[in-house]
Amino acid sequence: MSTPKLLEIACFNLESALIAEKAGADRIEFCIDYEVGGISPPIDLILEAREKIKIPVYVMVRQREGNFVYSEIEIQWMIQYVLFCATHGINGIVFGALTGENEIDLKTCVRLIEAAGNMSITFHRAIDECVNREGSINQLISLGINKILTSGGQKDALSGLEKIKKLQSTFGKKIIIMPGGGLRSENIKLLMDSGCSEFHSSALEKNSFIADAKEIQTLKQLLT
C-alpha cells in the first residue's frame, strides 16, 4: 500500500488560508509577504486564523526578509513569537537559522526548539543555502526537527528533483523531506517520483497573492 500524500499550502493572507482549507488542503503554512519569500504574520492574524481554520496551521518564524543569520535581539524576538504560537493552539512552526558560513546555527535552533514544546517543526529552504546539505540534514535530525522543506538546492523543486530524490533515499526514513518551490499541478506527477509523501505549494492565482481553489483541488486529486 502506498504512503498517503499530504498537501501543504503556503498562504500569505487569511483569505488564502480559508480558500485552501475549503479546497482540500491538508495543512496551512501561514505567513505574509510573498514577494520576500514569506515572513511572520502579526499575532492578531495568527489568532484569527486559529479561530477560523480547523486543519493544522504552521506559522512562519521569520521576522524580516534577507538572510537567515540572526542577531541576539532577533533571536529573542523569535523565541517570544514561538512561545506565543505554542500557547495559542498553533500546530507547528517553520524556521531556518544559519551561521555566517552557511552552516546550521545549532545554538539558535536548540533555543527555538525548546520554546516550541510539542509543536511540529519544519526547517525551511534555508537548508538549500547550506554548504554541506547532507551534513546539515544529519544535524537537523539529531536536533529532532520533523520536516525539511527543500528545492534540492535549486531555484525550484523540479530543477532540484534528482537531488530531492537522493535526499529522500538517504534521509526519508529519519525525517520528512518535503519538496517545495514552483510546485504546481503541471509538475506534481514528476515530483511524486521523488518518493516523498508531503508536498508544498503556494498554488496562487495568476498575477495574484490569493490561493487558487481549482489549483489546490487539482493538486489534491493528483496526489490521491
PDB file of C-alpha atoms in Angstrom:
ATOM      1  CA  MET A   1       0.000   0.000   0.000  1.00  0.00           C
ATOM      2  CA  SER A   2       1.404   3.412  -0.980  1.00  0.00           C
ATOM      3  CA  THR A   3       2.005   6.097   1.627  1.00  0.00           C
ATOM      4  CA  PRO A   4      -0.773   8.735   1.751  1.00  0.00           C
ATOM      5  CA  LYS A   5       0.318  12.025   0.186  1.00  0.00           C
ATOM      6  CA  LEU A   6      -0.147  15.285   2.087  1.00  0.00           C
ATOM      7  CA  LEU A   7      -0.529  18.760   0.581  1.00  0.00           C
ATOM      8  CA  GLU A   8       0.672  21.832   2.460  1.00  0.00           C
ATOM      9  CA  ILE A   9      -0.359  25.226   1.059  1.00  0.00           C
ATOM     10  CA  ALA A  10       1.680  28.336   1.792  1.00  0.00           C
ATOM     11  CA  CYS A  11      -0.842  31.102   2.461  1.00  0.00           C
ATOM     12  CA  PHE A  12       0.159  34.756   2.545  1.00  0.00           C
ATOM     13  CA  ASN A  13      -3.137  36.099   3.863  1.00  0.00           C
ATOM     14  CA  LEU A  14      -6.145  34.823   5.758  1.00  0.00           C
ATOM     15  CA  GLU A  15      -8.332  34.743   2.633  1.00  0.00           C
ATOM     16  CA  SER A  16      -5.958  32.252   1.015  1.00  0.00           C
ATOM     17  CA  ALA A  17      -5.902  30.088   4.140  1.00  0.00           C
ATOM     18  CA  LEU A  18      -9.687  29.848   4.146  1.00  0.00           C
ATOM     19  CA  ILE A  19      -9.728  29.057   0.417  1.00  0.00           C
ATOM     20  CA  ALA A  20      -7.048  26.389   0.870  1.00  0.00           C
ATOM     21  CA  GLU A  21      -8.904  24.669   3.683  1.00  0.00           C
ATOM     22  CA  LYS A  22     -12.174  24.600   1.734  1.00  0.00           C
ATOM     23  CA  ALA A  23     -10.389  23.314  -1.382  1.00  0.00           C
ATOM     24  CA  GLY A  24      -8.991  20.313   0.470  1.00  0.00           C
ATOM     25  CA  ALA A  25      -5.504  21.303   1.645  1.00  0.00           C
ATOM     26  CA  ASP A  26      -4.183  19.129   4.454  1.00  0.00           C
ATOM     27  CA  ARG A  27      -2.189  21.858   6.186  1.00  0.00           C
ATOM     28  CA  ILE A  28      -1.514  25.592   6.034  1.00  0.00           C
ATOM     29  CA  GLU A  29       1.882  27.263   6.205  1.00  0.00           C
ATOM     30  CA  PHE A  30       0.843  30.743   7.331  1.00  0.00           C
ATOM     31  CA  CYS A  31       2.931  33.805   6.548  1.00  0.00           C
ATOM     32  CA  ILE A  32       2.766  37.193   4.814  1.00  0.00           C
ATOM     33  CA  ASP A  33       4.717  38.983   2.061  1.00  0.00           C
ATOM     34  CA  TYR A  34       5.089  36.534  -0.804  1.00  0.00           C
ATOM     35  CA  GLU A  35       7.471  38.950  -2.559  1.00  0.00           C
ATOM     36  CA  VAL A  36      10.218  38.308   0.007  1.00  0.00           C
ATOM     37  CA  GLY A  37       9.618  34.576   0.389  1.00  0.00           C
ATOM     38  CA  GLY A  38       7.335  34.849   3.415  1.00  0.00           C
ATOM     39  CA  ILE A  39       7.780  36.409   6.846  1.00  0.00           C
ATOM     40  CA  SER A  40       5.939  36.050  10.156  1.00  0.00           C
ATOM     41  CA  PRO A  41       2.303  37.148  10.248  1.00  0.00           C
ATOM     42  CA  PRO A  42       1.254  39.548  13.031  1.00  0.00           C
ATOM     43  CA  ILE A  43      -0.103  37.905  16.161  1.00  0.00           C
ATOM     44  CA  ASP A  44      -3.638  39.218  15.698  1.00  0.00           C
ATOM     45  CA  LEU A  45      -3.760  37.496  12.311  1.00  0.00           C
ATOM     46  CA  ILE A  46      -2.477  34.266  13.883  1.00  0.00           C
ATOM     47  CA  LEU A  47      -5.294  34.382  16.425  1.00  0.00           C
ATOM     48  CA  GLU A  48      -7.899  34.975  13.718  1.00  0.00           C
ATOM     49  CA  ALA A  49      -6.510  32.145  11.594  1.00  0.00           C
ATOM     50  CA  ARG A  50      -6.502  29.744  14.517  1.00  0.00           C
ATOM     51  CA  GLU A  51     -10.105  30.629  15.301  1.00  0.00           C
ATOM     52  CA  LYS A  52     -11.365  30.174  11.746  1.00  0.00           C
ATOM     53  CA  ILE A  53      -9.236  27.329  10.367  1.00  0.00           C
ATOM     54  CA  LYS A  54      -9.730  23.763  11.531  1.00  0.00           C
ATOM     55  CA  ILE A  55      -6.896  21.999   9.658  1.00  0.00           C
ATOM     56  CA  PRO A  56      -3.339  22.194  11.064  1.00  0.00           C
ATOM     57  CA  VAL A  57      -1.683  25.604  10.871  1.00  0.00           C
ATOM     58  CA  TYR A  58       2.101  26.008  10.809  1.00  0.00           C
ATOM     59  CA  VAL A  59       3.397  29.566  11.265  1.00  0.00           C
ATOM     60  CA  MET A  60       6.494  31.056   9.655  1.00  0.00           C
ATOM     61  CA  VAL A  61       9.030  32.348  12.191  1.00  0.00           C
ATOM     62  CA  ARG A  62      10.995  34.910  10.196  1.00  0.00           C
ATOM     63  CA  GLN A  63      10.965  38.500  11.375  1.00  0.00           C
ATOM     64  CA  ARG A  64      12.449  40.049   8.246  1.00  0.00           C
ATOM     65  CA  GLU A  65      13.463  39.393   4.670  1.00  0.00           C
ATOM     66  CA  GLY A  66      17.065  38.709   3.703  1.00  0.00           C
ATOM     67  CA  ASN A  67      19.480  36.144   5.052  1.00  0.00           C
ATOM     68  CA  PHE A  68      18.946  33.627   7.852  1.00  0.00           C
ATOM     69  CA  VAL A  69      21.754  34.861  10.085  1.00  0.00           C
ATOM     70  CA  TYR A  70      20.132  36.408  13.143  1.00  0.00           C
ATOM     71  CA  SER A  71      21.289  38.785  15.846  1.00  0.00           C
ATOM     72  CA  GLU A  72      20.644  38.094  19.518  1.00  0.00           C
ATOM     73  CA  ILE A  73      17.849  40.685  19.534  1.00  0.00           C
ATOM     74  CA  GLU A  74      16.210  38.956  16.581  1.00  0.00           C
ATOM     75  CA  ILE A  75      16.598  35.552  18.227  1.00  0.00           C
ATOM     76  CA  GLN A  76      14.927  36.836  21.391  1.00  0.00           C
ATOM     77  CA  TRP A  77      12.014  38.083  19.278  1.00  0.00           C
ATOM     78  CA  MET A  78      11.772  34.694  17.552  1.00  0.00           C
ATOM     79  CA  ILE A  79      11.714  32.855  20.880  1.00  0.00           C
ATOM     80  CA  GLN A  80       8.890  35.026  22.207  1.00  0.00           C
ATOM     81  CA  TYR A  81       6.998  34.591  18.943  1.00  0.00           C
ATOM     82  CA  VAL A  82       7.354  30.801  19.117  1.00  0.00           C
ATOM     83  CA  LEU A  83       6.182  30.805  22.737  1.00  0.00           C
ATOM     84  CA  PHE A  84       3.105  32.783  21.666  1.00  0.00           C
ATOM     85  CA  CYS A  85       2.338  30.211  18.966  1.00  0.00           C
ATOM     86  CA  ALA A  86       2.849  27.361  21.419  1.00  0.00           C
ATOM     87  CA  THR A  87       0.326  28.802  23.875  1.00  0.00           C
ATOM     88  CA  HIS A  88      -2.329  29.687  21.284  1.00  0.00           C
ATOM     89  CA  GLY A  89      -3.033  26.366  19.614  1.00  0.00           C
ATOM     90  CA  ILE A  90      -0.691  26.588  16.632  1.00  0.00           C
ATOM     91  CA  ASN A  91       0.273  23.130  15.362  1.00  0.00           C
ATOM     92  CA  GLY A  92       3.754  23.838  14.064  1.00  0.00           C
ATOM     93  CA  ILE A  93       6.423  26.406  13.295  1.00  0.00           C
ATOM     94  CA  VAL A  94       8.603  26.892  10.228  1.00  0.00           C
ATOM     95  CA  PHE A  95      12.042  28.460  10.556  1.00  0.00           C
ATOM     96  CA  GLY A  96      15.650  28.342   9.424  1.00  0.00           C
ATOM     97  CA  ALA A  97      18.745  29.689  11.158  1.00  0.00           C
ATOM     98  CA  LEU A  98      22.245  29.707   9.677  1.00  0.00           C
ATOM     99  CA  THR A  99      25.700  30.922  10.616  1.00  0.00           C
ATOM    100  CA  GLY A 100      27.622  33.410   8.515  1.00  0.00           C
ATOM    101  CA  GLU A 101      29.398  30.399   6.968  1.00  0.00           C
ATOM    102  CA  ASN A 102      26.084  28.954   5.729  1.00  0.00           C
ATOM    103  CA  GLU A 103      26.024  26.154   8.264  1.00  0.00           C
ATOM    104  CA  ILE A 104      23.196  25.283  10.662  1.00  0.00           C
ATOM    105  CA  ASP A 105      23.096  27.659  13.646  1.00  0.00           C
ATOM    106  CA  LEU A 106      22.761  24.865  16.159  1.00  0.00           C
ATOM    107  CA  LYS A 107      22.536  27.036  19.268  1.00  0.00           C
ATOM    108  CA  THR A 108      19.695  29.131  17.870  1.00  0.00           C
ATOM    109  CA  CYS A 109      17.868  26.046  16.621  1.00  0.00           C
ATOM    110  CA  VAL A 110      18.060  24.454  20.080  1.00  0.00           C
ATOM    111  CA  ARG A 111      16.627  27.585  21.711  1.00  0.00           C
ATOM    112  CA  LEU A 112      13.728  27.718  19.255  1.00  0.00           C
ATOM    113  CA  ILE A 113      13.046  24.001  19.594  1.00  0.00           C
ATOM    114  CA  GLU A 114      12.886  24.334  23.375  1.00  0.00           C
ATOM    115  CA  ALA A 115      10.417  27.211  23.039  1.00  0.00           C
ATOM    116  CA  ALA A 116       8.300  25.191  20.588  1.00  0.00           C
ATOM    117  CA  GLY A 117       7.422  22.497  23.101  1.00  0.00           C
ATOM    118  CA  ASN A 118       5.167  19.924  21.429  1.00  0.00           C
ATOM    119  CA  MET A 119       4.662  21.811  18.164  1.00  0.00           C
ATOM    120  CA  SER A 120       5.893  20.208  14.959  1.00  0.00           C
ATOM    121  CA  ILE A 121       8.988  21.876  13.484  1.00  0.00           C
ATOM    122  CA  THR A 122       9.854  22.415   9.823  1.00  0.00           C
ATOM    123  CA  PHE A 123      13.263  23.717   8.778  1.00  0.00           C
ATOM    124  CA  HIS A 124      12.569  25.736   5.638  1.00  0.00           C
ATOM    125  CA  ARG A 125      14.511  26.374   2.444  1.00  0.00           C
ATOM    126  CA  ALA A 126      17.416  27.903   4.335  1.00  0.00           C
ATOM    127  CA  ILE A 127      18.667  24.313   4.042  1.00  0.00           C
ATOM    128  CA  ASP A 128      19.224  24.958   0.333  1.00  0.00           C
ATOM    129  CA  GLU A 129      21.854  27.572   1.188  1.00  0.00           C
ATOM    130  CA  CYS A 130      23.917  25.224   3.359  1.00  0.00           C
ATOM    131  CA  VAL A 131      27.414  24.448   2.071  1.00  0.00           C
ATOM    132  CA  ASN A 132      27.091  20.819   3.209  1.00  0.00           C
ATOM    133  CA  ARG A 133      23.436  19.936   2.776  1.00  0.00           C
ATOM    134  CA  GLU A 134      23.730  16.270   3.753  1.00  0.00           C
ATOM    135  CA  GLY A 135      25.773  17.025   6.869  1.00  0.00           C
ATOM    136  CA  SER A 136      23.334  19.775   7.806  1.00  0.00           C
ATOM    137  CA  ILE A 137      20.366  17.419   7.483  1.00  0.00           C
ATOM    138  CA  ASN A 138      22.083  14.952   9.789  1.00  0.00           C
ATOM    139  CA  GLN A 139      22.397  17.779  12.327  1.00  0.00           C
ATOM    140  CA  LEU A 140      18.707  18.650  11.986  1.00  0.00           C
ATOM    141  CA  ILE A 141      17.786  15.001  12.511  1.00  0.00           C
ATOM    142  CA  SER A 142      19.875  14.917  15.677  1.00  0.00           C
ATOM    143  CA  LEU A 143      18.039  18.021  16.917  1.00  0.00           C
ATOM    144  CA  GLY A 144      14.659  16.344  16.452  1.00  0.00           C
ATOM    145  CA  ILE A 145      13.420  18.521  13.577  1.00  0.00           C
ATOM    146  CA  ASN A 146      10.336  16.904  11.999  1.00  0.00           C
ATOM    147  CA  LYS A 147      10.429  18.133   8.398  1.00  0.00           C
ATOM    148  CA  ILE A 148      12.701  19.833   5.876  1.00  0.00           C
ATOM    149  CA  LEU A 149      11.304  21.993   3.077  1.00  0.00           C
ATOM    150  CA  THR A 150      13.684  21.950   0.130  1.00  0.00           C
ATOM    151  CA  SER A 151      14.029  22.605  -3.574  1.00  0.00           C
ATOM    152  CA  GLY A 152      17.128  20.422  -3.665  1.00  0.00           C
ATOM    153  CA  GLY A 153      19.359  23.477  -3.617  1.00  0.00           C
ATOM    154  CA  GLN A 154      17.983  24.700  -6.953  1.00  0.00           C
ATOM    155  CA  LYS A 155      15.731  27.602  -7.947  1.00  0.00           C
ATOM    156  CA  ASP A 156      12.692  25.323  -7.831  1.00  0.00           C
ATOM    157  CA  ALA A 157      11.840  21.773  -6.854  1.00  0.00           C
ATOM    158  CA  LEU A 158      11.579  20.479 -10.425  1.00  0.00           C
ATOM    159  CA  SER A 159      15.114  21.673 -11.186  1.00  0.00           C
ATOM    160  CA  GLY A 160      16.274  20.030  -7.964  1.00  0.00           C
ATOM    161  CA  LEU A 161      14.325  16.794  -8.473  1.00  0.00           C
ATOM    162  CA  GLU A 162      17.341  14.488  -8.717  1.00  0.00           C
ATOM    163  CA  LYS A 163      18.849  15.952  -5.555  1.00  0.00           C
ATOM    164  CA  ILE A 164      15.495  15.692  -3.768  1.00  0.00           C
ATOM    165  CA  LYS A 165      15.312  12.031  -4.790  1.00  0.00           C
ATOM    166  CA  LYS A 166      18.753  11.481  -3.275  1.00  0.00           C
ATOM    167  CA  LEU A 167      17.800  13.281  -0.046  1.00  0.00           C
ATOM    168  CA  GLN A 168      14.622  11.218   0.237  1.00  0.00           C
ATOM    169  CA  SER A 169      16.509   7.982  -0.374  1.00  0.00           C
ATOM    170  CA  THR A 170      19.190   8.876   2.171  1.00  0.00           C
ATOM    171  CA  PHE A 171      17.154  10.540   4.914  1.00  0.00           C
ATOM    172  CA  GLY A 172      13.480   9.817   4.231  1.00  0.00           C
ATOM    173  CA  LYS A 173      13.169   7.206   6.987  1.00  0.00           C
ATOM    174  CA  LYS A 174      14.544   9.617   9.587  1.00  0.00           C
ATOM    175  CA  ILE A 175      12.949  12.952   8.664  1.00  0.00           C
ATOM    176  CA  ILE A 176      10.226  14.154   6.279  1.00  0.00           C
ATOM    177  CA  ILE A 177      11.707  15.612   3.089  1.00  0.00           C
ATOM    178  CA  MET A 178       9.104  17.982   1.613  1.00  0.00           C
ATOM    179  CA  PRO A 179       9.641  19.336  -1.923  1.00  0.00           C
ATOM    180  CA  GLY A 180       8.696  22.964  -2.396  1.00  0.00           C
ATOM    181  CA  GLY A 181       9.378  25.804  -4.797  1.00  0.00           C
ATOM    182  CA  GLY A 182       7.417  26.224  -8.012  1.00  0.00           C
ATOM    183  CA  LEU A 183       5.287  23.167  -7.344  1.00  0.00           C
ATOM    184  CA  ARG A 184       2.128  23.181  -9.481  1.00  0.00           C
ATOM    185  CA  SER A 185      -0.385  20.700 -10.875  1.00  0.00           C
ATOM    186  CA  GLU A 186       1.529  20.527 -14.169  1.00  0.00           C
ATOM    187  CA  ASN A 187       4.682  19.185 -12.477  1.00  0.00           C
ATOM    188  CA  ILE A 188       3.434  17.418  -9.325  1.00  0.00           C
ATOM    189  CA  LYS A 189       3.448  13.999 -11.030  1.00  0.00           C
ATOM    190  CA  LEU A 190       7.166  14.340 -11.768  1.00  0.00           C
ATOM    191  CA  LEU A 191       7.869  15.415  -8.202  1.00  0.00           C
ATOM    192  CA  MET A 192       5.908  12.447  -6.859  1.00  0.00           C
ATOM    193  CA  ASP A 193       8.662  10.303  -8.404  1.00  0.00           C
ATOM    194  CA  SER A 194      10.896  11.608  -5.615  1.00  0.00           C
ATOM    195  CA  GLY A 195       9.305   9.130  -3.215  1.00  0.00           C
ATOM    196  CA  CYS A 196       8.329  11.958  -0.867  1.00  0.00           C
ATOM    197  CA  SER A 197       4.981  11.903   0.912  1.00  0.00           C
ATOM    198  CA  GLU A 198       4.449  15.610   1.682  1.00  0.00           C
ATOM    199  CA  PHE A 199       4.388  18.431  -0.849  1.00  0.00           C
ATOM    200  CA  HIS A 200       4.409  22.233  -0.507  1.00  0.00           C
ATOM    201  CA  SER A 201       2.830  24.736  -2.893  1.00  0.00           C
ATOM    202  CA  SER A 202       1.524  28.288  -2.757  1.00  0.00           C
ATOM    203  CA  ALA A 203      -0.951  27.446  -5.570  1.00  0.00           C
ATOM    204  CA  LEU A 204      -1.530  31.123  -6.287  1.00  0.00           C
ATOM    205  CA  GLU A 205      -3.889  32.503  -8.879  1.00  0.00           C
ATOM    206  CA  LYS A 206      -2.064  34.024 -11.843  1.00  0.00           C
ATOM    207  CA  ASN A 207      -0.752  37.535 -11.068  1.00  0.00           C
ATOM    208  CA  SER A 208      -2.212  37.354  -7.568  1.00  0.00           C
ATOM    209  CA  PHE A 209      -1.271  36.612  -3.967  1.00  0.00           C
ATOM    210  CA  ILE A 210      -4.535  34.724  -3.413  1.00  0.00           C
ATOM    211  CA  ALA A 211      -4.702  30.929  -3.397  1.00  0.00           C
ATOM    212  CA  ASP A 212      -6.356  29.283  -6.401  1.00  0.00           C
ATOM    213  CA  ALA A 213      -9.042  26.857  -5.214  1.00  0.00           C
ATOM    214  CA  LYS A 214      -9.153  24.943  -8.507  1.00  0.00           C
ATOM    215  CA  GLU A 215      -5.364  24.507  -8.497  1.00  0.00           C
ATOM    216  CA  ILE A 216      -5.451  23.160  -4.941  1.00  0.00           C
ATOM    217  CA  GLN A 217      -8.274  20.753  -5.821  1.00  0.00           C
ATOM    218  CA  THR A 218      -6.308  19.532  -8.827  1.00  0.00           C
ATOM    219  CA  LEU A 219      -3.149  19.051  -6.766  1.00  0.00           C
ATOM    220  CA  LYS A 220      -5.081  17.009  -4.215  1.00  0.00           C
ATOM    221  CA  GLN A 221      -6.640  14.844  -6.932  1.00  0.00           C
ATOM    222  CA  LEU A 222      -3.243  14.152  -8.481  1.00  0.00           C
ATOM    223  CA  LEU A 223      -1.780  13.258  -5.083  1.00  0.00           C
ATOM    224  CA  THR A 224      -4.555  10.784  -4.330  1.00  0.00           C
TER     225      THR A 224
END
